[in-house]
Short mmCIF file of C-alpha atoms in Angstrom, two decimals:
data_model
loop_
_atom_site.label_atom_id
_atom_site.label_comp_id
_atom_site.label_asym_id
_atom_site.label_seq_id
_atom_site.Cartn_x
_atom_site.Cartn_y
_atom_site.Cartn_z
CA MET A 1 73.16 108.40 77.62
CA GLU A 2 70.88 107.24 80.45
CA GLY A 3 72.08 103.69 79.94
CA LEU A 4 75.71 104.66 80.58
CA VAL A 5 74.99 106.08 84.03
CA LYS A 6 72.78 103.14 85.01
CA CYS A 7 75.42 100.70 83.82
CA SER A 8 78.04 102.58 85.85
CA ARG A 9 76.01 102.19 89.02
CA TYR A 10 76.04 98.40 88.65
CA ALA A 11 79.66 98.19 87.49
CA PHE A 12 80.96 100.39 90.30
CA GLY A 13 80.91 97.73 93.06
CA PRO A 14 83.26 95.15 91.53
CA ASN A 15 85.41 97.89 90.00
CA ARG A 16 86.16 99.49 93.37
CA LEU A 17 87.37 96.05 94.52
CA HIS A 18 89.55 95.77 91.38
CA TYR A 19 87.66 92.69 90.15
CA CYS A 20 86.51 94.06 86.79
CA GLY A 21 87.20 96.93 84.45
CA PRO A 22 89.93 99.57 84.29
CA ASP A 23 91.77 101.09 87.24
CA ALA A 24 89.53 104.15 87.08
CA ASN A 25 87.13 103.86 90.01
CA LYS A 26 87.46 107.52 90.97
CA GLU A 27 86.58 108.60 87.44
CA ILE A 28 83.56 106.29 87.32
CA TYR A 29 82.42 107.52 90.73
CA ASP A 30 82.68 111.14 89.59
CA TYR A 31 80.48 110.43 86.58
CA ILE A 32 77.88 108.84 88.85
CA ALA A 33 78.10 111.67 91.39
CA ASP A 34 77.55 114.26 88.65
CA ASN A 35 74.87 112.08 87.01
CA LYS A 36 76.52 112.79 83.67
CA SER A 37 77.87 110.70 80.82
CA ASP A 38 80.00 111.27 77.75
CA LEU A 39 82.36 109.44 75.42
CA GLY A 40 84.91 109.18 78.22
CA LEU A 41 82.55 107.13 80.40
CA LYS A 42 81.62 104.97 77.43
CA LYS A 43 85.29 104.14 76.82
CA LEU A 44 85.77 103.24 80.49
CA LEU A 45 82.79 100.88 80.50
CA GLU A 46 83.94 99.23 77.28
CA GLN A 47 86.97 98.00 79.24
CA PHE A 48 84.87 95.74 81.48
CA GLU A 49 85.95 92.43 79.96
CA THR A 50 82.98 90.37 81.15
CA MET A 51 80.13 92.88 81.04
CA TYR A 52 80.72 94.70 77.77
CA PRO A 53 80.74 91.63 75.47
CA TYR A 54 77.40 90.59 77.00
CA LEU A 55 75.93 94.02 76.25
CA ARG A 56 77.15 93.77 72.66
CA ARG A 57 75.68 90.29 72.28
CA ILE A 58 72.27 91.34 73.60
CA ALA A 59 72.26 94.47 71.44
CA GLU A 60 73.25 92.64 68.25
CA SER A 61 70.68 89.89 68.77
CA ASN A 62 67.97 92.53 69.10
CA GLY A 63 69.03 94.82 66.25
CA ILE A 64 70.03 97.62 68.64
CA ARG A 65 73.07 99.63 67.59
CA ASP A 66 74.10 100.96 71.00
CA PRO A 67 75.24 98.33 73.57
CA PHE A 68 74.57 100.95 76.27
CA ASP A 69 70.97 101.49 75.24
CA ILE A 70 68.97 101.56 78.49
CA ARG A 71 66.98 98.51 77.36
CA VAL A 72 70.16 96.49 76.83
CA VAL A 73 71.69 97.58 80.13
CA GLU A 74 68.55 96.61 82.03
CA ALA A 75 68.34 93.29 80.18
CA TYR A 76 71.80 92.28 81.38
CA TRP A 77 71.69 93.54 84.96
CA ILE A 78 67.98 93.21 85.81
CA GLY A 79 66.34 91.25 83.01
CA ASN A 80 63.76 91.92 80.29
CA ARG A 81 62.38 90.41 77.09
CA LEU A 82 65.52 91.21 75.07
CA LEU A 83 67.17 88.18 76.65
CA GLU A 84 64.71 85.89 74.87
CA ASN A 85 66.05 86.94 71.46
CA VAL A 86 69.58 85.64 72.06
CA THR A 87 69.76 82.09 70.68
CA GLN A 88 71.53 79.22 72.42
CA LYS A 89 73.95 79.04 69.50
CA GLU A 90 74.79 82.74 69.83
CA LEU A 91 75.29 82.44 73.58
CA PHE A 92 77.48 79.35 73.24
CA ARG A 93 79.68 81.10 70.69
CA HIS A 94 79.77 84.18 72.90
CA LEU A 95 81.04 82.23 75.90
CA SER A 96 83.38 79.85 74.09
CA GLU A 97 84.94 82.33 71.65
CA VAL A 98 84.45 85.86 72.95
CA HIS A 99 85.09 84.98 76.60
CA ASN A 100 87.43 82.14 75.58
CA LEU A 101 86.00 79.92 78.31
CA LYS A 102 86.96 76.74 76.50
CA LYS A 103 90.56 77.57 77.41
CA LYS A 104 89.91 79.23 80.76
CA LEU A 105 87.84 76.35 82.16
CA ASN A 106 88.93 72.75 82.51
CA ALA A 107 87.27 70.12 80.29
CA LYS A 108 84.82 69.00 82.98
CA SER A 109 83.70 72.54 83.80
CA PHE A 110 83.27 73.48 80.14
CA SER A 111 81.28 70.31 79.46
CA ARG A 112 79.02 71.15 82.40
CA LEU A 113 78.57 74.68 81.07
CA SER A 114 77.67 73.32 77.62
CA ASP A 115 75.00 71.11 79.18
CA ILE A 116 73.54 74.08 81.05
CA LEU A 117 73.47 76.15 77.86
CA GLU A 118 71.61 73.41 76.01
CA SER A 119 69.00 73.46 78.78
CA GLY A 120 68.25 77.13 78.15
CA GLY A 121 71.06 79.49 79.12
CA ILE A 122 70.39 83.23 79.05
CA PRO A 123 72.76 86.23 78.74
CA HIS A 124 71.77 87.56 82.16
CA HIS A 125 74.32 88.58 84.75
CA SER A 126 73.04 85.96 87.19
CA PHE A 127 73.53 83.19 84.64
CA HIS A 128 77.20 84.03 84.25
CA VAL A 129 77.65 84.20 88.02
CA PHE A 130 75.85 80.92 88.76
CA ALA A 131 76.97 78.86 85.76
CA ILE A 132 80.64 79.83 85.72
CA TRP A 133 82.04 79.19 89.17
CA LYS A 134 85.12 81.16 88.35
CA ARG A 135 85.67 84.89 88.23
CA THR A 136 86.49 85.95 84.69
CA GLY A 137 87.67 89.49 85.36
CA HIS A 138 91.10 90.35 86.75
CA GLU A 139 91.08 87.48 89.27
CA GLU A 140 90.49 84.11 87.64
CA LYS A 141 89.80 82.00 90.70
CA GLU A 142 87.00 79.82 91.99
CA HIS A 143 83.97 81.49 93.51
CA THR A 144 82.76 80.74 97.03
CA ILE A 145 79.07 80.78 97.92
CA GLU A 146 79.71 84.11 99.66
CA SER A 147 81.34 85.67 96.61
CA ILE A 148 78.58 84.35 94.34
CA ASP A 149 76.02 85.97 96.63
CA SER A 150 77.92 89.26 96.48
CA CYS A 151 78.46 89.06 92.72
CA ARG A 152 74.84 88.41 91.75
CA ILE A 153 72.47 91.37 91.64
CA SER A 154 70.44 90.90 94.79
CA TRP A 155 67.45 92.90 95.91
CA GLY A 156 65.77 93.68 99.19
CA ARG A 157 63.35 95.92 101.01
CA VAL A 158 64.65 98.90 102.98
CA MET A 159 63.73 98.49 106.64
CA GLU A 160 65.54 101.47 108.14
CA VAL A 161 67.61 104.46 107.02
CA SER A 162 69.98 106.02 109.54
CA GLY A 163 72.32 108.56 107.97
CA PRO A 164 74.57 106.72 105.52
CA THR A 165 73.54 103.32 106.92
CA VAL A 166 70.68 101.48 105.25
CA THR A 167 69.22 98.28 106.71
CA VAL A 168 67.87 96.00 103.99
CA GLU A 169 65.88 92.81 104.37
CA ARG A 170 67.17 90.41 101.73
CA LYS A 171 67.53 86.71 101.04
CA GLN A 172 71.06 85.37 101.01
CA LEU A 173 72.30 82.73 98.59
CA VAL A 174 73.08 79.43 100.32
CA ILE A 175 73.84 75.80 99.51
CA LEU A 176 70.99 73.51 100.60
CA ASN A 177 71.14 69.78 99.83
CA ASN A 178 73.95 70.49 97.36
CA LYS A 179 71.78 72.97 95.44
CA LEU A 180 71.74 76.75 95.20
CA ALA A 181 68.90 78.18 97.26
CA PHE A 182 67.77 81.30 99.06
CA SER A 183 67.70 81.69 102.83
CA GLU A 184 64.84 83.21 104.77
CA PRO A 185 64.91 87.03 104.62
CA GLN A 186 67.52 88.56 106.91
CA ASN A 187 68.38 92.14 107.79
CA GLN A 188 71.73 93.37 106.53
CA ARG A 189 73.33 96.79 106.84
CA PHE A 190 74.84 98.67 103.91
CA THR A 191 76.56 102.02 103.63
CA ARG A 192 75.36 104.30 100.88
CA THR A 193 78.34 104.63 98.58
CA LEU A 194 76.54 106.09 95.57
CA ASP A 195 74.65 109.15 96.72
CA ALA A 196 74.15 111.24 93.60
CA SER A 197 70.84 109.94 92.39
CA ASP A 198 67.53 110.66 94.07
CA ASP A 199 66.70 106.96 94.12
CA ILE A 200 69.59 106.33 96.52
CA GLU A 201 69.88 109.68 98.29
CA GLY A 202 66.15 109.79 98.92
CA ILE A 203 65.46 106.15 99.74
CA GLU A 204 63.19 105.41 102.65
CA SER A 205 61.69 102.45 104.45
CA GLY A 206 59.64 100.29 102.11
CA ASN A 207 61.71 100.98 98.98
CA ILE A 208 63.24 98.04 97.13
CA VAL A 209 66.91 98.41 96.21
CA THR A 210 69.39 96.40 94.15
CA ILE A 211 72.80 95.47 95.53
CA HIS A 212 76.08 94.46 93.83
CA TRP A 213 79.25 93.64 95.78
CA GLY A 214 77.94 95.49 98.83
CA VAL A 215 76.96 98.63 96.91
CA LEU A 216 73.37 99.88 96.75
CA CYS A 217 72.87 100.43 93.02
CA GLU A 218 69.37 101.88 92.65
CA ALA A 219 65.79 101.72 93.83
CA ILE A 220 63.55 99.71 91.50
CA ASN A 221 59.81 99.29 91.07
CA GLU A 222 57.80 96.11 91.52
CA THR A 223 57.83 95.32 87.80
CA LYS A 224 61.62 95.29 87.71
CA VAL A 225 61.74 93.28 90.93
CA LYS A 226 59.66 90.61 89.23
CA MET A 227 61.96 90.61 86.20
CA LEU A 228 65.10 90.37 88.33
CA GLU A 229 63.63 87.58 90.42
CA ARG A 230 62.36 85.73 87.34
CA TYR A 231 65.67 85.64 85.50
CA THR A 232 67.69 85.02 88.66
CA LEU A 233 65.55 82.00 89.53
CA GLN A 234 65.64 80.80 85.92
CA SER A 235 69.44 80.86 85.98
CA MET A 236 69.55 79.20 89.39
CA ASN A 237 67.20 76.41 88.34
CA LEU A 238 69.21 75.71 85.19
CA VAL A 239 72.41 75.36 87.18
CA ASN A 240 70.77 73.27 89.91
CA ARG A 241 69.78 70.64 87.35
CA MET A 242 73.46 69.99 86.74
CA LEU A 243 74.60 69.93 90.38
#
């Protein structure tokens, strides 16, 4: 059940803004606060129309029965070797049929997406954010560079902790020469919204944290930082080839 709680921490940010998932943010928050999971939480997370199909795809391609297995959850949100076992054909079918993007996107956008997939698309959260410049949850509208930056899983080093306020040094997503790029590191303040887990409640200067839609999700180690950076840059580079 560890995967359910971790998944909740990443899904919480867009859900509280009513972008994805059921209208059950208080229930999801309570599960996180209690650091507990059960069938009720599983059913709530299954209602995230973008996330859950990706988890199923990754699990099926790796012979894993539970889409909320911790390895699957980390593959989608952070990145790990499970992503390599999803074929381009499987991912294309996933996006065109399961997410129905052939109908949701115009012909030009879908053709562009097909070209990106042929170049090596991956079922990572960052790939969906960068490659599909349109929110596919409750609000189907074009992304801005600011919303893309908020929607991707970013990471940064904690510089200062003052009560509920955490100052994080992170790179922002920008457009440079008509390409996606990262800015120089900048300090940004966040308010700790999720305070149940020791990795958020006990964070201190020097820790590295992940961020999704303004919510600090968890503290991660250097190995996971490298994975998150690797798959984020891989997705960014794929998309930049088509811009």
